[in-house]
PDB file of C-alpha atoms and ligand atoms in Angstrom:
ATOM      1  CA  UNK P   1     132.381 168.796  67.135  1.00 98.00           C
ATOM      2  CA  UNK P   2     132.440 167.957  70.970  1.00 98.00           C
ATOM      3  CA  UNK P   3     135.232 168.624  72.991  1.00 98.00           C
ATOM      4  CA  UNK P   4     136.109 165.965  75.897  1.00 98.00           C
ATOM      5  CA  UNK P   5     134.365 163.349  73.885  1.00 98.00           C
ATOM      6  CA  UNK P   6     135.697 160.459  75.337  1.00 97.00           C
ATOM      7  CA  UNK P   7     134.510 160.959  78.657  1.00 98.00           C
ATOM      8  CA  UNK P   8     131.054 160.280  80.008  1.00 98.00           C
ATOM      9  CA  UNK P   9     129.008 163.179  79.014  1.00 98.00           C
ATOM     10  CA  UNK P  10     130.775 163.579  75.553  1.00 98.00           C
ATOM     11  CA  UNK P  11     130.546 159.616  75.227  1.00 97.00           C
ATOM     12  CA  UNK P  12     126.596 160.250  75.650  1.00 98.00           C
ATOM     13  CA  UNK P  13     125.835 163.339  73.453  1.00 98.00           C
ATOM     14  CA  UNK P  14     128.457 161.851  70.566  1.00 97.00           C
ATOM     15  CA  UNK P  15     125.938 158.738  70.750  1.00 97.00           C
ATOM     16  CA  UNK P  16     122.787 161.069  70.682  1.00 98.00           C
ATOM     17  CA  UNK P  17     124.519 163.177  67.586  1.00 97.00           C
ATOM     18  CA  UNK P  18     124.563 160.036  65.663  1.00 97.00           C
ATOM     19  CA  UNK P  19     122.076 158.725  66.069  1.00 97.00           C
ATOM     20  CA  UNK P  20     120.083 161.848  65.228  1.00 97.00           C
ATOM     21  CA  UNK P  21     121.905 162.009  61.979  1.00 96.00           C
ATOM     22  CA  UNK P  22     124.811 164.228  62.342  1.00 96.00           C
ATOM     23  CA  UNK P  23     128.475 163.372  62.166  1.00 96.00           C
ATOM     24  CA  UNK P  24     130.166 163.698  65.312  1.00 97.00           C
ATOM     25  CA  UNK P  25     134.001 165.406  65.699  1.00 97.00           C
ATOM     26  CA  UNK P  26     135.904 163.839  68.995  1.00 98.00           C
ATOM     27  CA  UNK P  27     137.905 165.972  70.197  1.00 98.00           C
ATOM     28  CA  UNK P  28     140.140 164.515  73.351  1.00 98.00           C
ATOM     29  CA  UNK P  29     143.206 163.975  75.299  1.00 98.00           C
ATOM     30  CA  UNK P  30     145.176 161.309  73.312  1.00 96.00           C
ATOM     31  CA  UNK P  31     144.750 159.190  76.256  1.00 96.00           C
ATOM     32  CA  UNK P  32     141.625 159.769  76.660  1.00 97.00           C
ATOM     33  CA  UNK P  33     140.784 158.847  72.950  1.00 95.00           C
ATOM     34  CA  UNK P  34     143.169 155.663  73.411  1.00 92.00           C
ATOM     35  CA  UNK P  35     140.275 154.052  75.636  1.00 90.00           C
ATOM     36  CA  UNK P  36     137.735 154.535  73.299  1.00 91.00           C
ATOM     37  CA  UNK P  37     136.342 151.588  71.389  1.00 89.00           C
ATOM     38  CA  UNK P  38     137.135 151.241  67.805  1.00 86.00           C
ATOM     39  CA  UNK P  39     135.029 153.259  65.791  1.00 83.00           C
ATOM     40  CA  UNK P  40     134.895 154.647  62.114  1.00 83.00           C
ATOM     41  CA  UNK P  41     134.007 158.390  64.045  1.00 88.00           C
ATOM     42  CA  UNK P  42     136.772 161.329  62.869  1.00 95.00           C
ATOM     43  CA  UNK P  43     138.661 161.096  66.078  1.00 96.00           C
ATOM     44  CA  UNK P  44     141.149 163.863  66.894  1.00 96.00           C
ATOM     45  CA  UNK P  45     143.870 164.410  69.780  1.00 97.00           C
ATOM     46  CA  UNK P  46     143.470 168.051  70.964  1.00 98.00           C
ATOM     47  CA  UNK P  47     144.405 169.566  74.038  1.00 98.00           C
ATOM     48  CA  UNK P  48     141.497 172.770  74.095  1.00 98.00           C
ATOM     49  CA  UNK P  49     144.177 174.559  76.207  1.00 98.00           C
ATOM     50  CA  UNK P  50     146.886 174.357  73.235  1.00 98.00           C
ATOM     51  CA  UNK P  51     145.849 177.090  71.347  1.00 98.00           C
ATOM     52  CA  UNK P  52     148.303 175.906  68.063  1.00 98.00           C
ATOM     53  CA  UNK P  53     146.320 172.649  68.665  1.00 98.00           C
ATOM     54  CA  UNK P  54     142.984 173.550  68.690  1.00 98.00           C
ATOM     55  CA  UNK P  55     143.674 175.853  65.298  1.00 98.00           C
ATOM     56  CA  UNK P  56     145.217 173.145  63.406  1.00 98.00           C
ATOM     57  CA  UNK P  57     142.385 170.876  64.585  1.00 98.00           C
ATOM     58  CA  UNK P  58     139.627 173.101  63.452  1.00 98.00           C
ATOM     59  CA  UNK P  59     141.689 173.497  60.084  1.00 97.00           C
ATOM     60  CA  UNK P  60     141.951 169.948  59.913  1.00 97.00           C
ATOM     61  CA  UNK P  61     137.723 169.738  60.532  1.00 96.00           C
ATOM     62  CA  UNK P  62     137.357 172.217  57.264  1.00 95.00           C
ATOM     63  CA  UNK P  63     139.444 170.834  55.083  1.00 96.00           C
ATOM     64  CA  UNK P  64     137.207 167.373  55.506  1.00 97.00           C
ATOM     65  CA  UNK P  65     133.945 168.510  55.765  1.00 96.00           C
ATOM     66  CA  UNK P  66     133.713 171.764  54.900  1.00 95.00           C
ATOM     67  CA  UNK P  67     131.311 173.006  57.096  1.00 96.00           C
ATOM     68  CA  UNK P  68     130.306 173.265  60.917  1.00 97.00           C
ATOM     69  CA  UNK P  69     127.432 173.215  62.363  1.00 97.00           C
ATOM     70  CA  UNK P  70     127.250 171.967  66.157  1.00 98.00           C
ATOM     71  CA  UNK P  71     129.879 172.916  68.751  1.00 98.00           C
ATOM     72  CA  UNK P  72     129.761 171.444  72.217  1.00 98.00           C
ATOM     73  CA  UNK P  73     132.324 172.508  74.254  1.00 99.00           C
ATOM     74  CA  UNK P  74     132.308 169.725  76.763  1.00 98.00           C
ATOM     75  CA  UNK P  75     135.712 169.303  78.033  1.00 98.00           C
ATOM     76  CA  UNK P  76     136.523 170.023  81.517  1.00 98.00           C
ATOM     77  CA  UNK P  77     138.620 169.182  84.875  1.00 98.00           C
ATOM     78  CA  UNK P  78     137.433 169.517  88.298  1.00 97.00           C
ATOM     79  CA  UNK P  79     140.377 169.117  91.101  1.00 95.00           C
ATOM     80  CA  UNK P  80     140.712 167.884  94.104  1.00 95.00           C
ATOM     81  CA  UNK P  81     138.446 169.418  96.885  1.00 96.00           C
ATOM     82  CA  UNK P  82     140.433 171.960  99.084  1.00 97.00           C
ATOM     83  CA  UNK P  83     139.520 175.310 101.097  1.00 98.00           C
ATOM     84  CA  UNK P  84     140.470 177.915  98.411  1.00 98.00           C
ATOM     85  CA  UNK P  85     143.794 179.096 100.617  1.00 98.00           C
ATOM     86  CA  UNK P  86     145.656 175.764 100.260  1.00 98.00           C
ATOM     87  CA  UNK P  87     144.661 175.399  96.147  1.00 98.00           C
ATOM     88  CA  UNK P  88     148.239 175.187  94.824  1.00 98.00           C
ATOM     89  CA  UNK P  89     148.321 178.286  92.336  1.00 98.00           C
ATOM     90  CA  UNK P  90     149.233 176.600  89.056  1.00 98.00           C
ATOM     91  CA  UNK P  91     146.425 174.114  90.179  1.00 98.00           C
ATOM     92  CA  UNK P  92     143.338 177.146  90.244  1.00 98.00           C
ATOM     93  CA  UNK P  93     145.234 178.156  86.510  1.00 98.00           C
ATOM     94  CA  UNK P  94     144.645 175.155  84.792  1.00 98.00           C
ATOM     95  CA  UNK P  95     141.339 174.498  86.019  1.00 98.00           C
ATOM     96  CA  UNK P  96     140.304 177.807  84.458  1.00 98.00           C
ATOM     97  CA  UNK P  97     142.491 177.030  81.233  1.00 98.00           C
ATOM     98  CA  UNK P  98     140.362 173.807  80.466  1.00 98.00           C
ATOM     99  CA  UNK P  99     136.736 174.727  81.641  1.00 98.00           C
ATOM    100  CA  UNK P 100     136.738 178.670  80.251  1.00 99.00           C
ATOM    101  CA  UNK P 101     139.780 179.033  78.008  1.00 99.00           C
ATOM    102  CA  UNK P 102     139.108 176.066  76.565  1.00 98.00           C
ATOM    103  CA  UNK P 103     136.034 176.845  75.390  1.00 99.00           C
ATOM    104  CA  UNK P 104     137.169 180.343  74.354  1.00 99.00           C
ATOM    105  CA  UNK P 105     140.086 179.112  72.090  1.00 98.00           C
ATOM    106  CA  UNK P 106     137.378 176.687  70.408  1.00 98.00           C
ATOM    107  CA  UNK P 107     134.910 179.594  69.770  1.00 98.00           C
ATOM    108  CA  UNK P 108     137.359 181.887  68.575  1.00 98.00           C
ATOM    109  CA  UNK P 109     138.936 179.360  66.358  1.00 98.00           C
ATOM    110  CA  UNK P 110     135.427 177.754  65.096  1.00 98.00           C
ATOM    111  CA  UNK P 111     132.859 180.732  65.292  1.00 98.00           C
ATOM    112  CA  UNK P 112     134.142 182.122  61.723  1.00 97.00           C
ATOM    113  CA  UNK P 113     134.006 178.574  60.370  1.00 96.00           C
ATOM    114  CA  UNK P 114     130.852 178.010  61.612  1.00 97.00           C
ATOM    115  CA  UNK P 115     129.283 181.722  60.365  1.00 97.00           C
ATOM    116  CA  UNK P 116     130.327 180.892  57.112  1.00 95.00           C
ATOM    117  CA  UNK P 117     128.508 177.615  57.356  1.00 94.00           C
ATOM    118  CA  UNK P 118     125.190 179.664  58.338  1.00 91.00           C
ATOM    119  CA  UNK P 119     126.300 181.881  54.956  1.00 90.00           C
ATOM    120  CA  UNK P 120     125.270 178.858  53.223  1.00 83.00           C
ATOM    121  CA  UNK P 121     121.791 178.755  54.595  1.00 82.00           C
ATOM    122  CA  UNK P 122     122.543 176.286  57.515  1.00 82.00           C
ATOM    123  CA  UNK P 123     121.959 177.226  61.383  1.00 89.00           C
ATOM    124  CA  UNK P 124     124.586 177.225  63.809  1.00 97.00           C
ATOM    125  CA  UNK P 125     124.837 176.086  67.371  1.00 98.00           C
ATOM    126  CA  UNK P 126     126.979 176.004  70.148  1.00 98.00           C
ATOM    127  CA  UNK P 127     126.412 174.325  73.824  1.00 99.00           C
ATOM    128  CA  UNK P 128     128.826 174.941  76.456  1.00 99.00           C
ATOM    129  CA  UNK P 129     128.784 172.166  79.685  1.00 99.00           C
ATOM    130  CA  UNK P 130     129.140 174.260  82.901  1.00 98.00           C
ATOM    131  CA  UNK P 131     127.981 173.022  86.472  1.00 98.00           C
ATOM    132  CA  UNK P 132     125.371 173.992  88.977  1.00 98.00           C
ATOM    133  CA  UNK P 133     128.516 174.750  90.960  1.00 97.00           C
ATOM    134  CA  UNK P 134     129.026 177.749  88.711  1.00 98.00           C
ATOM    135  CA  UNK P 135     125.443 179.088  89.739  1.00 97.00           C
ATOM    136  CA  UNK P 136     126.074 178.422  93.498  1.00 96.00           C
ATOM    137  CA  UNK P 137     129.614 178.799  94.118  1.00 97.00           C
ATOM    138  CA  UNK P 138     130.641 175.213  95.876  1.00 96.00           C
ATOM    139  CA  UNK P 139     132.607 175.114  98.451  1.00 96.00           C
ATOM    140  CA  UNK P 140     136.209 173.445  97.736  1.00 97.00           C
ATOM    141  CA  UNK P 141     135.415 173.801  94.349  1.00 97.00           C
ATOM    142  CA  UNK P 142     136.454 177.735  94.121  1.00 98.00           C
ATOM    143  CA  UNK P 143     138.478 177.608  90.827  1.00 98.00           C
ATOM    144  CA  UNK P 144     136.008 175.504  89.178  1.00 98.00           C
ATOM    145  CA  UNK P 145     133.415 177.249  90.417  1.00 98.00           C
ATOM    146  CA  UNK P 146     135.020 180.442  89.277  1.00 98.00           C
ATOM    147  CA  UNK P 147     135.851 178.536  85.569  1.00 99.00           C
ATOM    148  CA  UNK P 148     132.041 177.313  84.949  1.00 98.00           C
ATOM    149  CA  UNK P 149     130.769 180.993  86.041  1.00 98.00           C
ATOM    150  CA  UNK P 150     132.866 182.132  83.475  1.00 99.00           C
ATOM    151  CA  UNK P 151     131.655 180.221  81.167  1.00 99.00           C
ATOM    152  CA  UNK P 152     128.454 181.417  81.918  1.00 98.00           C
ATOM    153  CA  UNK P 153     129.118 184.628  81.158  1.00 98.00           C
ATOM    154  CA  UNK P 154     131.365 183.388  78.071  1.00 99.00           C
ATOM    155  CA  UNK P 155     127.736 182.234  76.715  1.00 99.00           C
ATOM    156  CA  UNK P 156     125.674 184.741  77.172  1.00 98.00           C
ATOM    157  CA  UNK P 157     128.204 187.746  75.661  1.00 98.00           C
ATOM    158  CA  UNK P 158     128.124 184.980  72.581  1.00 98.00           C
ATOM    159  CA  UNK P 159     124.997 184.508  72.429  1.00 98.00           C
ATOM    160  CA  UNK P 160     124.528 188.524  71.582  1.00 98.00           C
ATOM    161  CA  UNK P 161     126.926 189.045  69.420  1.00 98.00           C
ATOM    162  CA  UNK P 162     125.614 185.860  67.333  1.00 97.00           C
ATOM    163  CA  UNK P 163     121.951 186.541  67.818  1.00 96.00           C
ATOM    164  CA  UNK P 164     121.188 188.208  64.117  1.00 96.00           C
ATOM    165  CA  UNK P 165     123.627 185.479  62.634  1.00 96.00           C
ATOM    166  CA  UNK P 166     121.737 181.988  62.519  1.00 95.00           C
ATOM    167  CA  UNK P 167     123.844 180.604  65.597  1.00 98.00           C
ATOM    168  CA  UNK P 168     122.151 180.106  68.809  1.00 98.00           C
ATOM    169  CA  UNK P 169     124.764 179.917  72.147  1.00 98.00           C
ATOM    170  CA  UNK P 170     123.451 177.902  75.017  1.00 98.00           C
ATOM    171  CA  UNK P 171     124.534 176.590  78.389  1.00 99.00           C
ATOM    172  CA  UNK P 172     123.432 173.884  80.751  1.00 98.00           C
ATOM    173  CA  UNK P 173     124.485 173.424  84.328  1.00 98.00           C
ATOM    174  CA  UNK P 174     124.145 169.930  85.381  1.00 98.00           C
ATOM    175  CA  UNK P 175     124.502 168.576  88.886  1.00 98.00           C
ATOM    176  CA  UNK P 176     126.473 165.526  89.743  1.00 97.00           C
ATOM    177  CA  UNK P 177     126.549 162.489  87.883  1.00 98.00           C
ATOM    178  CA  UNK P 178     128.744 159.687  88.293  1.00 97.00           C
ATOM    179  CA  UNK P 179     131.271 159.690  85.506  1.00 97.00           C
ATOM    180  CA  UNK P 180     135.056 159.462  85.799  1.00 96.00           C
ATOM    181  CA  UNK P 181     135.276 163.213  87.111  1.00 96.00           C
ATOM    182  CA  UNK P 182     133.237 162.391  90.122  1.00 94.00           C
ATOM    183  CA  UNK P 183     133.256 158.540  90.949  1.00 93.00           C
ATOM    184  CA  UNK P 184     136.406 159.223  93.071  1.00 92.00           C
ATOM    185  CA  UNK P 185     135.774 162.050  94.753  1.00 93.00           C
ATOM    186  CA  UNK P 186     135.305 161.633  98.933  1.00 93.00           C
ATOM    187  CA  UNK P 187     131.812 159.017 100.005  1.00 95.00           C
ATOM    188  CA  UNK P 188     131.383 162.055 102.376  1.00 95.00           C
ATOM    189  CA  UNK P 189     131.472 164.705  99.809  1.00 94.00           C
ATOM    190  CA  UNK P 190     129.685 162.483  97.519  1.00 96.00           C
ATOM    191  CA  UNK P 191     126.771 162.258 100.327  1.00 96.00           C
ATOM    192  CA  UNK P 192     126.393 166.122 100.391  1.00 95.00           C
ATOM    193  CA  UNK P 193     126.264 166.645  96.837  1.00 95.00           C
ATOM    194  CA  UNK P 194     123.340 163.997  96.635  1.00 97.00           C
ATOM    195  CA  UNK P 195     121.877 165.532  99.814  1.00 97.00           C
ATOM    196  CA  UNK P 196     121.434 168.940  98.034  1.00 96.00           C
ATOM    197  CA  UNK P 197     119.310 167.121  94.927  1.00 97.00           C
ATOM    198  CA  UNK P 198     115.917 167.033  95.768  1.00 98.00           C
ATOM    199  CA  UNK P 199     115.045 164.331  93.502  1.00 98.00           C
ATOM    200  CA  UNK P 200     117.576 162.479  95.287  1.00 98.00           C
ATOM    201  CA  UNK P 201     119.708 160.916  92.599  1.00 98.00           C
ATOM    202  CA  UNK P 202     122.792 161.640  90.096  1.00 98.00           C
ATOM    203  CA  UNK P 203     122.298 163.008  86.970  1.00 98.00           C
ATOM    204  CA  UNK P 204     122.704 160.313  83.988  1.00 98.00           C
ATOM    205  CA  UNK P 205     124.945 161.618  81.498  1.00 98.00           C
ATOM    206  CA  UNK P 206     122.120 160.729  78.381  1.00 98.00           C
ATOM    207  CA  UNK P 207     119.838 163.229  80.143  1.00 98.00           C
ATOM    208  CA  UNK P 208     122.579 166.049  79.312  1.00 98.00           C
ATOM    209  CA  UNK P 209     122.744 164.451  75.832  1.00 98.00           C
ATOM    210  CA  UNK P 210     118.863 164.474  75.960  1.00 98.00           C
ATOM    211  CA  UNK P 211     118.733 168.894  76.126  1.00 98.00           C
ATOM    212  CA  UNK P 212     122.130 168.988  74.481  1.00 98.00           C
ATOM    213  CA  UNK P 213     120.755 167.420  71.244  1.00 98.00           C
ATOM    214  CA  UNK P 214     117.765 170.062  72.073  1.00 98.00           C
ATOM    215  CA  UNK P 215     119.591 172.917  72.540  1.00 98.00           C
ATOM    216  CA  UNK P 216     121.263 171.801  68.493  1.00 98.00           C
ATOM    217  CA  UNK P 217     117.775 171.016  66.791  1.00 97.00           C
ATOM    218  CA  UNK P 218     115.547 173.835  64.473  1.00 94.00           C
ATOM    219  CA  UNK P 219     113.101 173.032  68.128  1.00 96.00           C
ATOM    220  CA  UNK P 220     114.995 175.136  69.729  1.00 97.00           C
ATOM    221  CA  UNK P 221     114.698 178.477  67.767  1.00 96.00           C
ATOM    222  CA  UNK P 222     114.394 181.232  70.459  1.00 97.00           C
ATOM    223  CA  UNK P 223     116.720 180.836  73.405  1.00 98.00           C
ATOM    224  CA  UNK P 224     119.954 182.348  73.579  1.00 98.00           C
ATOM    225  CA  UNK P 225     122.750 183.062  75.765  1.00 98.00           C
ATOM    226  CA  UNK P 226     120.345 181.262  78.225  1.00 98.00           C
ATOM    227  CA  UNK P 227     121.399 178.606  81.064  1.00 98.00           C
ATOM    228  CA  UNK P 228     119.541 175.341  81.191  1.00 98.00           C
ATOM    229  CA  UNK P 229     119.400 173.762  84.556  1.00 98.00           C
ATOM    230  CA  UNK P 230     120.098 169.991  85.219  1.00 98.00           C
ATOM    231  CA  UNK P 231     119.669 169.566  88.559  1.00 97.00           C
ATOM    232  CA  UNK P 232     116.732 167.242  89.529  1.00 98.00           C
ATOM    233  CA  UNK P 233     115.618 170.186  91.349  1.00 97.00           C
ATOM    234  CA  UNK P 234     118.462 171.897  93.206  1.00 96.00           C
ATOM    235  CA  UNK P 235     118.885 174.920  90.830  1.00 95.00           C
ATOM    236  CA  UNK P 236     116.751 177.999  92.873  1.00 90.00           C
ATOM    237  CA  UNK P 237     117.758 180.364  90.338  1.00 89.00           C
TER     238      UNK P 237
HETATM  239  N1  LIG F 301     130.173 164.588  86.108  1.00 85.50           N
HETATM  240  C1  LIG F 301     129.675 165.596  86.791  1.00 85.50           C
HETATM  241  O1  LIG F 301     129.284 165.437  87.957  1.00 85.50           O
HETATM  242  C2  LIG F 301     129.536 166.943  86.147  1.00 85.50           C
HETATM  243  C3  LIG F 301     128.613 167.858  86.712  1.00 85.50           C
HETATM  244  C4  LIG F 301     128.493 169.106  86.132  1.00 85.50           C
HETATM  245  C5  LIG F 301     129.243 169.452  85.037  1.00 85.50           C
HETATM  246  N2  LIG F 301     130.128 168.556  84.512  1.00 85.50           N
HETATM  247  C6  LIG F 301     130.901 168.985  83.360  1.00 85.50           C
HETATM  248  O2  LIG F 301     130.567 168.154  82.265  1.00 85.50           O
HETATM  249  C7  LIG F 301     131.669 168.052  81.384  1.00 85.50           C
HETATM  250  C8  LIG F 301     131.954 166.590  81.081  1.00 85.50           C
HETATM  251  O3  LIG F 301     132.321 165.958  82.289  1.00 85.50           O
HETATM  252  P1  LIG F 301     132.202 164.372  82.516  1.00 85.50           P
HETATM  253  O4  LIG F 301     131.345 164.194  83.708  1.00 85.50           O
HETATM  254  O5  LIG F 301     131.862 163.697  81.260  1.00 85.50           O
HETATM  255  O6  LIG F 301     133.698 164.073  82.988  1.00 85.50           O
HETATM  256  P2  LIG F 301     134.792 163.106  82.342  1.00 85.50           P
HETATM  257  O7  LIG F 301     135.972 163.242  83.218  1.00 85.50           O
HETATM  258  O8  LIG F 301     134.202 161.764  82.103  1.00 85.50           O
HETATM  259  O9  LIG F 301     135.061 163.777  80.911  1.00 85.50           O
HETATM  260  C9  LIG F 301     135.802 164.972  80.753  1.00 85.50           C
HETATM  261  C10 LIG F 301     136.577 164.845  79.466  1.00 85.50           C
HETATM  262  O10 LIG F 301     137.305 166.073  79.236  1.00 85.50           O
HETATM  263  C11 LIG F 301     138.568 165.712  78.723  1.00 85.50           C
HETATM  264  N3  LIG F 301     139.570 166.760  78.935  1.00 85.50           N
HETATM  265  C12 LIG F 301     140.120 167.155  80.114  1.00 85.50           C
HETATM  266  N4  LIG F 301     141.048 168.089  79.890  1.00 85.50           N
HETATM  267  C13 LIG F 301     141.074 168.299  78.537  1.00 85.50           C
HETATM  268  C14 LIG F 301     141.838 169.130  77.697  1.00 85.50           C
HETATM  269  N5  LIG F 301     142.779 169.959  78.182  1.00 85.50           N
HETATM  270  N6  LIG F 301     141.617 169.074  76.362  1.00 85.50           N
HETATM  271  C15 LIG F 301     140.677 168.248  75.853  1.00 85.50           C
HETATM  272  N7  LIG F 301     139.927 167.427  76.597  1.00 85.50           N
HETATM  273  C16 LIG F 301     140.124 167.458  77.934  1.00 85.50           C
HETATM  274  C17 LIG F 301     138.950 164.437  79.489  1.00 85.50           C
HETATM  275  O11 LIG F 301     139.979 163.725  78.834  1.00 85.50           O
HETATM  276  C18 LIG F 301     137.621 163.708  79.530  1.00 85.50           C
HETATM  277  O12 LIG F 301     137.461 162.828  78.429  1.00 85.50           O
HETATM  278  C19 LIG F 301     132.834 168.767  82.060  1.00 85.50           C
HETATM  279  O13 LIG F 301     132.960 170.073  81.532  1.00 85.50           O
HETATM  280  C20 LIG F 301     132.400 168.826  83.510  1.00 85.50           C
HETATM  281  O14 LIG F 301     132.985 169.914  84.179  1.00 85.50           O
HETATM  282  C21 LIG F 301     130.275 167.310  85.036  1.00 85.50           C
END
């Protein structure tokens, strides 16, 4: 299941899932899902804030397949860049609701699905989508920032408490890449951002589905609670 699956990175690892045999959840925004092509894919409208939603959604994913084995917890919202004083308050909450709660309400609601999944002799894995931002605290970017760092840590407190249980808990932190979330942000800011990449571009979003899809095969057997970087070289730590 991928949350945020309609947008660019979600778009990219639902297209790498398939094609590597699996069968790919969507989990969006109804609009969001609206301006997806037609497709035969299990499609659902869920808001990962909406904890009613995502519970029903994730009964709704058991009762038709009976089993989970991949979570990518992908959705996320970035704001408009402002100094962290003048970050309207209800602004900072939901930023932190989609990027970190998010992804909490979809472990907490899939994690026993997905254990008794591994009961049946099947490995689990989950990949939560932070940002190099979370690593280096960005400036006008405080509450999402503050939301991937959580998420971080969200991973890495998973990733022990699932590491005797067949179900591997991974991060990546990409840099920018020009999907929908940044293709309207500021030319100036947009200048920066690429100024800090060493290799001088934007990420493409198949190169996160490229370690995603990784990060979920048996190649990946002994990393856990462990951050990935994506950053053509701007990650120092
Ligand atoms: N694009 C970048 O530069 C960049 C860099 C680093 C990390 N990321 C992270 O990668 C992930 C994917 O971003 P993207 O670049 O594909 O952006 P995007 O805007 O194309 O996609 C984000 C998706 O999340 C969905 N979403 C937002 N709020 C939601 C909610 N409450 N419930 C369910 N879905 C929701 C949106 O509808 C959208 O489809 C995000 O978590 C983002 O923070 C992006």
């Amino acid at each position: 299941m991928v949350t945020g699956a309609a947008g660019g990175f979600g778009r990219a690892i639902v297209e790498r899932l398939k094609a590597a045999g699996a069968t790919p959840v969507l989990w969006d925004l109804p609009a969001a899902l609206g301006r997806l092509p037609d497709s035969d894919a299990p499609v659902y409208a869920v808001d990962v804030t909406d904890e009613a939603n995502v519970t029903d959604a994730a009964d709704a994913l058991m009762s038709r397949f009976g089993r989970i084995d991949i979570l990518i917890n992908n959705a996320g919202i970035v704001g408009e860049p402002l100094p962290t004083w003048e970050v309207p308050v209800a602004t900072f909450r939901s930023i932190l609701e989609v990027n970190l709660v998010g992804a909490f309400l979809t472990c907490r609601a899939l994690v026993p699905l997905m254990l008794r999944t591994v009961g049946n002799g099947q490995s689990g894995r989950i990949v939560n989508i932070a940002s190099i931002q979370a690593k280096e605290g960005m400036d006008k970017a405080a509450a999402y920032s503050a939301a991937k760092a959580g998420l971080i840590a969200l991973t890495k407190s998973l990733g022990k408490e699932l590491a005797k249980q067949g179900i591997l808990v991974n991060v990546i932190t990409p840099a920018a890449s020009m999907t929908a979330m940044s293709i309207d942000a500021p030319k100036e800011r947009l200048a920066d951002i690429l100024s800090r990449i060493p290799m001088g571009r934007f990420l493409e979003p198949d190169e996160v589905a490229a370690l995603a899809l990784w990060l979920c095969s048996d190649e990946c057997s002994f990393s856990t609670g462990a951050v990935f970087d994506l950053s053509g070289g701007r990650a120092t730590y």
